Amino acid sequence: EVQLVESGGGLVQPGGSLRLSCAASGSTLGNSWMHWVRQGPGKGLMWVSRINSYGSSTNYADSVKGRFTISRDNAKNTVYLQMDSLRVEDTAVYYCTRRVDAAMRFWGQGTLVTVSS
Amino acid sequence: QPVLTQPPSASASLGASVTLSCTLSSGYSNYKVDWYQQRPGKGPRFVMRVDSDGIVGSRGDGIPDRFSVLGSGLSRYLTINNIQEEDESDYHCAADHGTGNTFFVVFGGGTKLTVL
């Protein structure tokens, strides 16, 4: 069974940086698109970014473009989200999810990012 | 880009049935929609994908056959029969949108299902 475990969340001041990690166990991520989705407090889900299996193609939501960078290390079975120039409105639980058969079928438990002074 | 509209709340009695709706904005009637269940304090869980002809592909791992989907025009529906206490969750719908090098996923606002 595939398990995804996010880490790296925490409290950061506006303008600061964090790097989230998503480690997989039980299966290799090497052949899957990977996505990050976030959920602000009391809010719905918002798609953040995706990366292809080779790490050569990425897409971002307009609200994070130029500030966030998604990457992956298939040898470590891990996907990353580098978040720079963080804003208060980036406060959310961040989930990584693995796309299989064109759907986000596997999700982690999430990691909380709080941006506050 | 498409907009997905969901009613904010729904309720149903234990053992009854409920149908949740997700409506695509005009011009996107050919779009597939994914349904996700999110229990309190947990991450989302894939339920099923649906287009205007019905289910696309297989249901998510561990999703019972009490869950079914239907599509018609701009609407995509998730029906839960014989509702159980563990079905009390937020239900989100989502659709991919991509042209050329542009891609993103749009989510509806979610429907909170209360089991009475």
mmCIF file with all atom_site columns, C-alpha atoms in Angstrom:
data_model
loop_
_atom_site.group_PDB
_atom_site.id
_atom_site.type_symbol
_atom_site.label_atom_id
_atom_site.label_alt_id
_atom_site.label_comp_id
_atom_site.label_asym_id
_atom_site.label_entity_id
_atom_site.label_seq_id
_atom_site.pdbx_PDB_ins_code
_atom_site.Cartn_x
_atom_site.Cartn_y
_atom_site.Cartn_z
_atom_site.occupancy
_atom_site.B_iso_or_equiv
_atom_site.pdbx_formal_charge
_atom_site.auth_seq_id
_atom_site.auth_comp_id
_atom_site.auth_asym_id
_atom_site.auth_atom_id
_atom_site.pdbx_PDB_model_num
ATOM 1   C CA . GLU A 1 1   ? 0.000   0.000  0.000   1.00 0.00 ? 1   GLU A CA 1
ATOM 2   C CA . VAL A 1 2   ? 1.319   3.405  -0.948  1.00 0.00 ? 2   VAL A CA 1
ATOM 3   C CA . GLN A 1 3   ? 1.907   5.783  1.929   1.00 0.00 ? 3   GLN A CA 1
ATOM 4   C CA . LEU A 1 4   ? 2.790   9.433  1.537   1.00 0.00 ? 4   LEU A CA 1
ATOM 5   C CA . VAL A 1 5   ? 4.220   11.348 4.499   1.00 0.00 ? 5   VAL A CA 1
ATOM 6   C CA . GLU A 1 6   ? 4.618   15.112 4.383   1.00 0.00 ? 6   GLU A CA 1
ATOM 7   C CA . SER A 1 7   ? 7.009   17.005 6.638   1.00 0.00 ? 7   SER A CA 1
ATOM 8   C CA . GLY A 1 8   ? 8.669   20.386 6.942   1.00 0.00 ? 8   GLY A CA 1
ATOM 9   C CA . GLY A 1 9   ? 5.724   22.510 7.987   1.00 0.00 ? 9   GLY A CA 1
ATOM 10  C CA . GLY A 1 10  ? 5.880   25.022 10.807  1.00 0.00 ? 10  GLY A CA 1
ATOM 11  C CA . LEU A 1 11  ? 5.607   28.649 11.814  1.00 0.00 ? 11  LEU A CA 1
ATOM 12  C CA . VAL A 1 12  ? 7.356   31.204 9.628   1.00 0.00 ? 12  VAL A CA 1
ATOM 13  C CA . GLN A 1 13  ? 7.249   34.984 9.387   1.00 0.00 ? 13  GLN A CA 1
ATOM 14  C CA . PRO A 1 14  ? 5.894   36.739 6.310   1.00 0.00 ? 14  PRO A CA 1
ATOM 15  C CA . GLY A 1 15  ? 8.596   36.892 3.670   1.00 0.00 ? 15  GLY A CA 1
ATOM 16  C CA . GLY A 1 16  ? 10.263  33.754 4.995   1.00 0.00 ? 16  GLY A CA 1
ATOM 17  C CA . SER A 1 17  ? 10.885  30.368 3.412   1.00 0.00 ? 17  SER A CA 1
ATOM 18  C CA . LEU A 1 18  ? 10.079  26.723 4.091   1.00 0.00 ? 18  LEU A CA 1
ATOM 19  C CA . ARG A 1 19  ? 10.762  23.496 2.248   1.00 0.00 ? 19  ARG A CA 1
ATOM 20  C CA . LEU A 1 20  ? 8.169   20.759 2.431   1.00 0.00 ? 20  LEU A CA 1
ATOM 21  C CA . SER A 1 21  ? 8.995   17.133 1.753   1.00 0.00 ? 21  SER A CA 1
ATOM 22  C CA . CYS A 1 22  ? 6.757   14.254 0.739   1.00 0.00 ? 22  CYS A CA 1
ATOM 23  C CA . ALA A 1 23  ? 8.276   10.824 1.223   1.00 0.00 ? 23  ALA A CA 1
ATOM 24  C CA . ALA A 1 24  ? 6.702   7.709  -0.221  1.00 0.00 ? 24  ALA A CA 1
ATOM 25  C CA . SER A 1 25  ? 6.823   4.164  1.043   1.00 0.00 ? 25  SER A CA 1
ATOM 26  C CA . GLY A 1 26  ? 5.299   0.971  -0.240  1.00 0.00 ? 26  GLY A CA 1
ATOM 27  C CA . SER A 1 27  ? 5.714   1.911  -3.881  1.00 0.00 ? 27  SER A CA 1
ATOM 28  C CA . THR A 1 28  ? 7.981   3.913  -6.112  1.00 0.00 ? 28  THR A CA 1
ATOM 29  C CA . LEU A 1 29  ? 6.894   7.396  -7.176  1.00 0.00 ? 29  LEU A CA 1
ATOM 30  C CA . GLY A 1 30  ? 9.107   7.268  -10.223 1.00 0.00 ? 30  GLY A CA 1
ATOM 31  C CA . ASN A 1 31  ? 6.357   6.789  -12.777 1.00 0.00 ? 31  ASN A CA 1
ATOM 32  C CA . SER A 1 32  ? 3.750   9.174  -11.384 1.00 0.00 ? 32  SER A CA 1
ATOM 33  C CA . TRP A 1 33  ? 2.864   12.814 -11.645 1.00 0.00 ? 33  TRP A CA 1
ATOM 34  C CA . MET A 1 34  ? 2.925   14.295 -8.148  1.00 0.00 ? 34  MET A CA 1
ATOM 35  C CA . HIS A 1 35  ? 0.851   17.241 -6.954  1.00 0.00 ? 35  HIS A CA 1
ATOM 36  C CA . TRP A 1 36  ? 0.633   19.547 -3.953  1.00 0.00 ? 36  TRP A CA 1
ATOM 37  C CA . VAL A 1 37  ? -2.795  20.703 -2.758  1.00 0.00 ? 37  VAL A CA 1
ATOM 38  C CA . ARG A 1 38  ? -3.443  22.992 0.188   1.00 0.00 ? 38  ARG A CA 1
ATOM 39  C CA . GLN A 1 39  ? -6.364  23.783 2.471   1.00 0.00 ? 39  GLN A CA 1
ATOM 40  C CA . GLY A 1 40  ? -6.568  27.035 4.383   1.00 0.00 ? 40  GLY A CA 1
ATOM 41  C CA . PRO A 1 41  ? -8.171  27.039 7.844   1.00 0.00 ? 41  PRO A CA 1
ATOM 42  C CA . GLY A 1 42  ? -11.876 26.353 7.455   1.00 0.00 ? 42  GLY A CA 1
ATOM 43  C CA . LYS A 1 43  ? -11.587 26.553 3.679   1.00 0.00 ? 43  LYS A CA 1
ATOM 44  C CA . GLY A 1 44  ? -11.821 24.250 0.687   1.00 0.00 ? 44  GLY A CA 1
ATOM 45  C CA . LEU A 1 45  ? -9.040  22.593 -1.254  1.00 0.00 ? 45  LEU A CA 1
ATOM 46  C CA . MET A 1 46  ? -6.767  24.556 -3.580  1.00 0.00 ? 46  MET A CA 1
ATOM 47  C CA . TRP A 1 47  ? -4.399  23.020 -6.108  1.00 0.00 ? 47  TRP A CA 1
ATOM 48  C CA . VAL A 1 48  ? -0.852  24.354 -5.818  1.00 0.00 ? 48  VAL A CA 1
ATOM 49  C CA . SER A 1 49  ? 1.522   22.612 -8.198  1.00 0.00 ? 49  SER A CA 1
ATOM 50  C CA . ARG A 1 50  ? 2.428   19.440 -10.098 1.00 0.00 ? 50  ARG A CA 1
ATOM 51  C CA . ILE A 1 51  ? 5.555   17.767 -11.469 1.00 0.00 ? 51  ILE A CA 1
ATOM 52  C CA . ASN A 1 52  ? 5.963   14.977 -14.002 1.00 0.00 ? 52  ASN A CA 1
ATOM 53  C CA . SER A 1 53  ? 7.715   11.699 -13.358 1.00 0.00 ? 53  SER A CA 1
ATOM 54  C CA . TYR A 1 54  ? 11.067  12.933 -14.709 1.00 0.00 ? 54  TYR A CA 1
ATOM 55  C CA . GLY A 1 55  ? 10.990  16.307 -13.000 1.00 0.00 ? 55  GLY A CA 1
ATOM 56  C CA . SER A 1 56  ? 11.183  18.020 -16.381 1.00 0.00 ? 56  SER A CA 1
ATOM 57  C CA . SER A 1 57  ? 7.702   19.540 -16.479 1.00 0.00 ? 57  SER A CA 1
ATOM 58  C CA . THR A 1 58  ? 6.024   21.598 -13.776 1.00 0.00 ? 58  THR A CA 1
ATOM 59  C CA . ASN A 1 59  ? 2.909   23.754 -13.390 1.00 0.00 ? 59  ASN A CA 1
ATOM 60  C CA . TYR A 1 60  ? 1.832   26.174 -10.682 1.00 0.00 ? 60  TYR A CA 1
ATOM 61  C CA . ALA A 1 61  ? -1.265  27.966 -9.504  1.00 0.00 ? 61  ALA A CA 1
ATOM 62  C CA . ASP A 1 62  ? -1.113  31.663 -10.389 1.00 0.00 ? 62  ASP A CA 1
ATOM 63  C CA . SER A 1 63  ? -1.119  32.627 -6.704  1.00 0.00 ? 63  SER A CA 1
ATOM 64  C CA . VAL A 1 64  ? 2.178   30.814 -6.036  1.00 0.00 ? 64  VAL A CA 1
ATOM 65  C CA . LYS A 1 65  ? 3.932   31.155 -9.392  1.00 0.00 ? 65  LYS A CA 1
ATOM 66  C CA . GLY A 1 66  ? 7.375   32.698 -9.000  1.00 0.00 ? 66  GLY A CA 1
ATOM 67  C CA . ARG A 1 67  ? 7.431   32.024 -5.250  1.00 0.00 ? 67  ARG A CA 1
ATOM 68  C CA . PHE A 1 68  ? 7.071   28.216 -4.975  1.00 0.00 ? 68  PHE A CA 1
ATOM 69  C CA . THR A 1 69  ? 9.205   25.561 -6.672  1.00 0.00 ? 69  THR A CA 1
ATOM 70  C CA . ILE A 1 70  ? 8.302   21.888 -6.937  1.00 0.00 ? 70  ILE A CA 1
ATOM 71  C CA . SER A 1 71  ? 11.001  19.277 -7.440  1.00 0.00 ? 71  SER A CA 1
ATOM 72  C CA . ARG A 1 72  ? 11.592  15.586 -6.920  1.00 0.00 ? 72  ARG A CA 1
ATOM 73  C CA . ASP A 1 73  ? 14.352  13.084 -6.196  1.00 0.00 ? 73  ASP A CA 1
ATOM 74  C CA . ASN A 1 74  ? 13.223  9.711  -7.534  1.00 0.00 ? 74  ASN A CA 1
ATOM 75  C CA . ALA A 1 75  ? 16.230  7.981  -5.989  1.00 0.00 ? 75  ALA A CA 1
ATOM 76  C CA . LYS A 1 76  ? 14.952  9.111  -2.582  1.00 0.00 ? 76  LYS A CA 1
ATOM 77  C CA . ASN A 1 77  ? 11.302  8.569  -3.543  1.00 0.00 ? 77  ASN A CA 1
ATOM 78  C CA . THR A 1 78  ? 10.609  12.116 -2.376  1.00 0.00 ? 78  THR A CA 1
ATOM 79  C CA . VAL A 1 79  ? 8.916   15.210 -3.732  1.00 0.00 ? 79  VAL A CA 1
ATOM 80  C CA . TYR A 1 80  ? 9.615   18.730 -2.454  1.00 0.00 ? 80  TYR A CA 1
ATOM 81  C CA . LEU A 1 81  ? 7.916   22.091 -2.377  1.00 0.00 ? 81  LEU A CA 1
ATOM 82  C CA . GLN A 1 82  ? 10.237  25.042 -1.813  1.00 0.00 ? 82  GLN A CA 1
ATOM 83  C CA . MET A 1 83  ? 8.160   27.984 -0.627  1.00 0.00 ? 83  MET A CA 1
ATOM 84  C CA . ASP A 1 84  ? 9.745   31.453 -0.677  1.00 0.00 ? 84  ASP A CA 1
ATOM 85  C CA . SER A 1 85  ? 8.364   34.934 -0.028  1.00 0.00 ? 85  SER A CA 1
ATOM 86  C CA . LEU A 1 86  ? 5.632   33.423 2.081   1.00 0.00 ? 86  LEU A CA 1
ATOM 87  C CA . ARG A 1 87  ? 2.481   35.432 2.755   1.00 0.00 ? 87  ARG A CA 1
ATOM 88  C CA . VAL A 1 88  ? -0.114  35.226 5.494   1.00 0.00 ? 88  VAL A CA 1
ATOM 89  C CA . GLU A 1 89  ? -2.576  33.851 2.937   1.00 0.00 ? 89  GLU A CA 1
ATOM 90  C CA . ASP A 1 90  ? -0.286  30.843 2.334   1.00 0.00 ? 90  ASP A CA 1
ATOM 91  C CA . THR A 1 91  ? -1.243  29.550 5.775   1.00 0.00 ? 91  THR A CA 1
ATOM 92  C CA . ALA A 1 92  ? -2.728  26.100 5.180   1.00 0.00 ? 92  ALA A CA 1
ATOM 93  C CA . VAL A 1 93  ? -2.367  22.374 5.531   1.00 0.00 ? 93  VAL A CA 1
ATOM 94  C CA . TYR A 1 94  ? -0.323  21.198 2.565   1.00 0.00 ? 94  TYR A CA 1
ATOM 95  C CA . TYR A 1 95  ? -1.027  17.756 1.115   1.00 0.00 ? 95  TYR A CA 1
ATOM 96  C CA . CYS A 1 96  ? 1.004   15.855 -1.419  1.00 0.00 ? 96  CYS A CA 1
ATOM 97  C CA . THR A 1 97  ? -0.861  13.530 -3.692  1.00 0.00 ? 97  THR A CA 1
ATOM 98  C CA . ARG A 1 98  ? 0.083   10.930 -6.267  1.00 0.00 ? 98  ARG A CA 1
ATOM 99  C CA . ARG A 1 99  ? -1.734  10.809 -9.560  1.00 0.00 ? 99  ARG A CA 1
ATOM 100 C CA . VAL A 1 100 ? -2.585  7.311  -10.825 1.00 0.00 ? 100 VAL A CA 1
ATOM 101 C CA . ASP A 1 101 ? -4.937  6.550  -13.747 1.00 0.00 ? 101 ASP A CA 1
ATOM 102 C CA . ALA A 1 102 ? -5.547  10.293 -14.205 1.00 0.00 ? 102 ALA A CA 1
ATOM 103 C CA . ALA A 1 103 ? -6.835  10.862 -10.661 1.00 0.00 ? 103 ALA A CA 1
ATOM 104 C CA . MET A 1 104 ? -5.234  11.951 -7.386  1.00 0.00 ? 104 MET A CA 1
ATOM 105 C CA . ARG A 1 105 ? -5.701  8.546  -5.771  1.00 0.00 ? 105 ARG A CA 1
ATOM 106 C CA . PHE A 1 106 ? -3.200  8.669  -2.934  1.00 0.00 ? 106 PHE A CA 1
ATOM 107 C CA . TRP A 1 107 ? -2.880  11.455 -0.390  1.00 0.00 ? 107 TRP A CA 1
ATOM 108 C CA . GLY A 1 108 ? -0.703  12.144 2.612   1.00 0.00 ? 108 GLY A CA 1
ATOM 109 C CA . GLN A 1 109 ? -1.961  13.308 5.996   1.00 0.00 ? 109 GLN A CA 1
ATOM 110 C CA . GLY A 1 110 ? -0.771  16.850 5.406   1.00 0.00 ? 110 GLY A CA 1
ATOM 111 C CA . THR A 1 111 ? 1.659   19.252 7.054   1.00 0.00 ? 111 THR A CA 1
ATOM 112 C CA . LEU A 1 112 ? 0.612   22.595 8.561   1.00 0.00 ? 112 LEU A CA 1
ATOM 113 C CA . VAL A 1 113 ? 2.268   25.795 7.431   1.00 0.00 ? 113 VAL A CA 1
ATOM 114 C CA . THR A 1 114 ? 1.524   28.923 9.457   1.00 0.00 ? 114 THR A CA 1
ATOM 115 C CA . VAL A 1 115 ? 2.712   32.293 8.179   1.00 0.00 ? 115 VAL A CA 1
ATOM 116 C CA . SER A 1 116 ? 2.447   34.894 10.902  1.00 0.00 ? 116 SER A CA 1
ATOM 117 C CA . SER A 1 117 ? 4.446   37.630 12.568  1.00 0.00 ? 117 SER A CA 1
ATOM 118 C CA . GLN B 2 1   ? -11.444 28.403 -16.865 1.00 0.00 ? 1   GLN B CA 1
ATOM 119 C CA . PRO B 2 2   ? -14.164 26.215 -15.350 1.00 0.00 ? 2   PRO B CA 1
ATOM 120 C CA . VAL B 2 3   ? -15.892 27.023 -12.076 1.00 0.00 ? 3   VAL B CA 1
ATOM 121 C CA . LEU B 2 4   ? -17.339 24.187 -9.989  1.00 0.00 ? 4   LEU B CA 1
ATOM 122 C CA . THR B 2 5   ? -20.271 24.984 -7.734  1.00 0.00 ? 5   THR B CA 1
ATOM 123 C CA . GLN B 2 6   ? -21.328 22.825 -4.804  1.00 0.00 ? 6   GLN B CA 1
ATOM 124 C CA . PRO B 2 7   ? -23.984 23.463 -2.157  1.00 0.00 ? 7   PRO B CA 1
ATOM 125 C CA . PRO B 2 8   ? -22.221 24.154 1.151   1.00 0.00 ? 8   PRO B CA 1
ATOM 126 C CA . SER B 2 9   ? -24.172 21.631 3.174   1.00 0.00 ? 9   SER B CA 1
ATOM 127 C CA . ALA B 2 10  ? -26.405 18.583 2.989   1.00 0.00 ? 10  ALA B CA 1
ATOM 128 C CA . SER B 2 11  ? -27.895 16.205 5.495   1.00 0.00 ? 11  SER B CA 1
ATOM 129 C CA . ALA B 2 12  ? -29.453 12.770 5.502   1.00 0.00 ? 12  ALA B CA 1
ATOM 130 C CA . SER B 2 13  ? -30.636 10.261 8.033   1.00 0.00 ? 13  SER B CA 1
ATOM 131 C CA . LEU B 2 14  ? -28.815 7.069  8.857   1.00 0.00 ? 14  LEU B CA 1
ATOM 132 C CA . GLY B 2 15  ? -29.758 4.409  6.306   1.00 0.00 ? 15  GLY B CA 1
ATOM 133 C CA . ALA B 2 16  ? -31.226 6.913  3.852   1.00 0.00 ? 16  ALA B CA 1
ATOM 134 C CA . SER B 2 17  ? -29.812 8.124  0.531   1.00 0.00 ? 17  SER B CA 1
ATOM 135 C CA . VAL B 2 18  ? -28.420 11.490 -0.487  1.00 0.00 ? 18  VAL B CA 1
ATOM 136 C CA . THR B 2 19  ? -27.271 12.978 -3.778  1.00 0.00 ? 19  THR B CA 1
ATOM 137 C CA . LEU B 2 20  ? -24.584 15.654 -3.825  1.00 0.00 ? 20  LEU B CA 1
ATOM 138 C CA . SER B 2 21  ? -24.208 17.912 -6.813  1.00 0.00 ? 21  SER B CA 1
ATOM 139 C CA . CYS B 2 22  ? -21.306 19.624 -8.526  1.00 0.00 ? 22  CYS B CA 1
ATOM 140 C CA . THR B 2 23  ? -22.166 22.019 -11.340 1.00 0.00 ? 23  THR B CA 1
ATOM 141 C CA . LEU B 2 24  ? -19.688 23.056 -14.003 1.00 0.00 ? 24  LEU B CA 1
ATOM 142 C CA . SER B 2 25  ? -19.819 26.541 -15.432 1.00 0.00 ? 25  SER B CA 1
ATOM 143 C CA . SER B 2 26  ? -21.233 27.051 -18.919 1.00 0.00 ? 26  SER B CA 1
ATOM 144 C CA . GLY B 2 27  ? -19.157 25.683 -21.781 1.00 0.00 ? 27  GLY B CA 1
ATOM 145 C CA . TYR B 2 28  ? -17.541 22.843 -19.853 1.00 0.00 ? 28  TYR B CA 1
ATOM 146 C CA . SER B 2 29  ? -20.121 20.073 -20.253 1.00 0.00 ? 29  SER B CA 1
ATOM 147 C CA . ASN B 2 30  ? -17.485 17.669 -21.606 1.00 0.00 ? 30  ASN B CA 1
ATOM 148 C CA . TYR B 2 31  ? -15.317 17.885 -18.488 1.00 0.00 ? 31  TYR B CA 1
ATOM 149 C CA . LYS B 2 32  ? -14.666 14.973 -16.194 1.00 0.00 ? 32  LYS B CA 1
ATOM 150 C CA . VAL B 2 33  ? -15.059 15.589 -12.474 1.00 0.00 ? 33  VAL B CA 1
ATOM 151 C CA . ASP B 2 34  ? -13.348 13.812 -9.596  1.00 0.00 ? 34  ASP B CA 1
ATOM 152 C CA . TRP B 2 35  ? -15.056 13.349 -6.247  1.00 0.00 ? 35  TRP B CA 1
ATOM 153 C CA . TYR B 2 36  ? -13.088 13.317 -2.985  1.00 0.00 ? 36  TYR B CA 1
ATOM 154 C CA . GLN B 2 37  ? -14.216 12.470 0.522   1.00 0.00 ? 37  GLN B CA 1
ATOM 155 C CA . GLN B 2 38  ? -12.562 14.197 3.483   1.00 0.00 ? 38  GLN B CA 1
ATOM 156 C CA . ARG B 2 39  ? -13.397 12.960 6.945   1.00 0.00 ? 39  ARG B CA 1
ATOM 157 C CA . PRO B 2 40  ? -12.918 15.348 9.868   1.00 0.00 ? 40  PRO B CA 1
ATOM 158 C CA . GLY B 2 41  ? -9.242  15.948 10.576  1.00 0.00 ? 41  GLY B CA 1
ATOM 159 C CA . LYS B 2 42  ? -8.103  13.697 7.719   1.00 0.00 ? 42  LYS B CA 1
ATOM 160 C CA . GLY B 2 43  ? -6.675  14.124 4.256   1.00 0.00 ? 43  GLY B CA 1
ATOM 161 C CA . PRO B 2 44  ? -8.859  13.755 1.163   1.00 0.00 ? 44  PRO B CA 1
ATOM 162 C CA . ARG B 2 45  ? -9.644  10.354 -0.316  1.00 0.00 ? 45  ARG B CA 1
ATOM 163 C CA . PHE B 2 46  ? -10.443 9.733  -3.973  1.00 0.00 ? 46  PHE B CA 1
ATOM 164 C CA . VAL B 2 47  ? -13.965 8.409  -4.522  1.00 0.00 ? 47  VAL B CA 1
ATOM 165 C CA . MET B 2 48  ? -14.693 8.280  -8.262  1.00 0.00 ? 48  MET B CA 1
ATOM 166 C CA . ARG B 2 49  ? -14.352 10.132 -11.550 1.00 0.00 ? 49  ARG B CA 1
ATOM 167 C CA . VAL B 2 50  ? -17.455 10.971 -13.570 1.00 0.00 ? 50  VAL B CA 1
ATOM 168 C CA . ASP B 2 51  ? -18.309 12.481 -16.926 1.00 0.00 ? 51  ASP B CA 1
ATOM 169 C CA . SER B 2 52  ? -21.631 13.016 -18.690 1.00 0.00 ? 52  SER B CA 1
ATOM 170 C CA . ASP B 2 53  ? -21.856 9.271  -19.379 1.00 0.00 ? 53  ASP B CA 1
ATOM 171 C CA . GLY B 2 54  ? -21.186 8.129  -15.807 1.00 0.00 ? 54  GLY B CA 1
ATOM 172 C CA . ILE B 2 55  ? -18.235 6.645  -13.969 1.00 0.00 ? 55  ILE B CA 1
ATOM 173 C CA . VAL B 2 56  ? -14.817 6.878  -15.619 1.00 0.00 ? 56  VAL B CA 1
ATOM 174 C CA . GLY B 2 57  ? -12.299 4.238  -14.609 1.00 0.00 ? 57  GLY B CA 1
ATOM 175 C CA . SER B 2 58  ? -12.366 2.524  -11.242 1.00 0.00 ? 58  SER B CA 1
ATOM 176 C CA . ARG B 2 59  ? -13.541 3.760  -7.865  1.00 0.00 ? 59  ARG B CA 1
ATOM 177 C CA . GLY B 2 60  ? -11.038 4.643  -5.173  1.00 0.00 ? 60  GLY B CA 1
ATOM 178 C CA . ASP B 2 61  ? -9.527  2.063  -2.867  1.00 0.00 ? 61  ASP B CA 1
ATOM 179 C CA . GLY B 2 62  ? -12.002 0.895  -0.242  1.00 0.00 ? 62  GLY B CA 1
ATOM 180 C CA . ILE B 2 63  ? -14.935 2.917  -1.583  1.00 0.00 ? 63  ILE B CA 1
ATOM 181 C CA . PRO B 2 64  ? -18.038 0.765  -1.091  1.00 0.00 ? 64  PRO B CA 1
ATOM 182 C CA . ASP B 2 65  ? -20.572 0.217  -3.847  1.00 0.00 ? 65  ASP B CA 1
ATOM 183 C CA . ARG B 2 66  ? -23.055 2.284  -1.829  1.00 0.00 ? 66  ARG B CA 1
ATOM 184 C CA . PHE B 2 67  ? -21.370 5.204  -3.608  1.00 0.00 ? 67  PHE B CA 1
ATOM 185 C CA . SER B 2 68  ? -22.289 5.882  -7.220  1.00 0.00 ? 68  SER B CA 1
ATOM 186 C CA . VAL B 2 69  ? -21.998 8.722  -9.703  1.00 0.00 ? 69  VAL B CA 1
ATOM 187 C CA . LEU B 2 70  ? -24.020 10.187 -12.531 1.00 0.00 ? 70  LEU B CA 1
ATOM 188 C CA . GLY B 2 71  ? -23.428 12.943 -15.034 1.00 0.00 ? 71  GLY B CA 1
ATOM 189 C CA . SER B 2 72  ? -25.859 15.051 -17.019 1.00 0.00 ? 72  SER B CA 1
ATOM 190 C CA . GLY B 2 73  ? -25.088 18.196 -18.976 1.00 0.00 ? 73  GLY B CA 1
ATOM 191 C CA . LEU B 2 74  ? -23.144 20.507 -16.678 1.00 0.00 ? 74  LEU B CA 1
ATOM 192 C CA . SER B 2 75  ? -23.969 18.551 -13.530 1.00 0.00 ? 75  SER B CA 1
ATOM 193 C CA . ARG B 2 76  ? -22.048 15.757 -11.860 1.00 0.00 ? 76  ARG B CA 1
ATOM 194 C CA . TYR B 2 77  ? -23.644 13.870 -9.009  1.00 0.00 ? 77  TYR B CA 1
ATOM 195 C CA . LEU B 2 78  ? -22.441 11.655 -6.185  1.00 0.00 ? 78  LEU B CA 1
ATOM 196 C CA . THR B 2 79  ? -25.103 9.459  -4.603  1.00 0.00 ? 79  THR B CA 1
ATOM 197 C CA . ILE B 2 80  ? -24.612 7.648  -1.313  1.00 0.00 ? 80  ILE B CA 1
ATOM 198 C CA . ASN B 2 81  ? -27.096 4.907  -0.477  1.00 0.00 ? 81  ASN B CA 1
ATOM 199 C CA . ASN B 2 82  ? -27.723 3.381  2.946   1.00 0.00 ? 82  ASN B CA 1
ATOM 200 C CA . ILE B 2 83  ? -25.812 6.197  4.625   1.00 0.00 ? 83  ILE B CA 1
ATOM 201 C CA . GLN B 2 84  ? -23.554 5.199  7.498   1.00 0.00 ? 84  GLN B CA 1
ATOM 202 C CA . GLU B 2 85  ? -22.096 7.312  10.302  1.00 0.00 ? 85  GLU B CA 1
ATOM 203 C CA . GLU B 2 86  ? -18.635 7.112  8.706   1.00 0.00 ? 86  GLU B CA 1
ATOM 204 C CA . ASP B 2 87  ? -19.989 8.863  5.588   1.00 0.00 ? 87  ASP B CA 1
ATOM 205 C CA . GLU B 2 88  ? -20.214 12.135 7.521   1.00 0.00 ? 88  GLU B CA 1
ATOM 206 C CA . SER B 2 89  ? -17.525 14.101 5.704   1.00 0.00 ? 89  SER B CA 1
ATOM 207 C CA . ASP B 2 90  ? -16.758 17.000 3.444   1.00 0.00 ? 90  ASP B CA 1
ATOM 208 C CA . TYR B 2 91  ? -17.142 16.063 -0.205  1.00 0.00 ? 91  TYR B CA 1
ATOM 209 C CA . HIS B 2 92  ? -15.116 17.961 -2.793  1.00 0.00 ? 92  HIS B CA 1
ATOM 210 C CA . CYS B 2 93  ? -15.364 17.871 -6.566  1.00 0.00 ? 93  CYS B CA 1
ATOM 211 C CA . ALA B 2 94  ? -12.509 18.809 -8.873  1.00 0.00 ? 94  ALA B CA 1
ATOM 212 C CA . ALA B 2 95  ? -11.707 19.116 -12.562 1.00 0.00 ? 95  ALA B CA 1
ATOM 213 C CA . ASP B 2 96  ? -8.496  19.386 -14.545 1.00 0.00 ? 96  ASP B CA 1
ATOM 214 C CA . HIS B 2 97  ? -8.065  22.252 -16.972 1.00 0.00 ? 97  HIS B CA 1
ATOM 215 C CA . GLY B 2 98  ? -5.186  22.305 -19.384 1.00 0.00 ? 98  GLY B CA 1
ATOM 216 C CA . THR B 2 99  ? -4.388  23.955 -22.707 1.00 0.00 ? 99  THR B CA 1
ATOM 217 C CA . GLY B 2 100 ? -0.901  23.956 -24.197 1.00 0.00 ? 100 GLY B CA 1
ATOM 218 C CA . ASN B 2 101 ? 1.614   24.420 -21.385 1.00 0.00 ? 101 ASN B CA 1
ATOM 219 C CA . THR B 2 102 ? -1.055  25.592 -18.960 1.00 0.00 ? 102 THR B CA 1
ATOM 220 C CA . PHE B 2 103 ? -2.525  23.207 -16.434 1.00 0.00 ? 103 PHE B CA 1
ATOM 221 C CA . PHE B 2 104 ? -4.354  23.523 -13.177 1.00 0.00 ? 104 PHE B CA 1
ATOM 222 C CA . VAL B 2 105 ? -6.973  21.753 -11.091 1.00 0.00 ? 105 VAL B CA 1
ATOM 223 C CA . VAL B 2 106 ? -10.097 23.577 -10.014 1.00 0.00 ? 106 VAL B CA 1
ATOM 224 C CA . PHE B 2 107 ? -11.936 22.517 -6.860  1.00 0.00 ? 107 PHE B CA 1
ATOM 225 C CA . GLY B 2 108 ? -15.497 23.243 -5.871  1.00 0.00 ? 108 GLY B CA 1
ATOM 226 C CA . GLY B 2 109 ? -16.131 24.804 -2.490  1.00 0.00 ? 109 GLY B CA 1
ATOM 227 C CA . GLY B 2 110 ? -17.049 21.455 -0.923  1.00 0.00 ? 110 GLY B CA 1
ATOM 228 C CA . THR B 2 111 ? -20.253 20.109 0.610   1.00 0.00 ? 111 THR B CA 1
ATOM 229 C CA . LYS B 2 112 ? -20.398 19.218 4.294   1.00 0.00 ? 112 LYS B CA 1
ATOM 230 C CA . LEU B 2 113 ? -22.553 16.126 4.714   1.00 0.00 ? 113 LEU B CA 1
ATOM 231 C CA . THR B 2 114 ? -24.165 15.641 8.107   1.00 0.00 ? 114 THR B CA 1
ATOM 232 C CA . VAL B 2 115 ? -25.601 12.263 9.039   1.00 0.00 ? 115 VAL B CA 1
ATOM 233 C CA . LEU B 2 116 ? -28.633 12.669 11.275  1.00 0.00 ? 116 LEU B CA 1
#
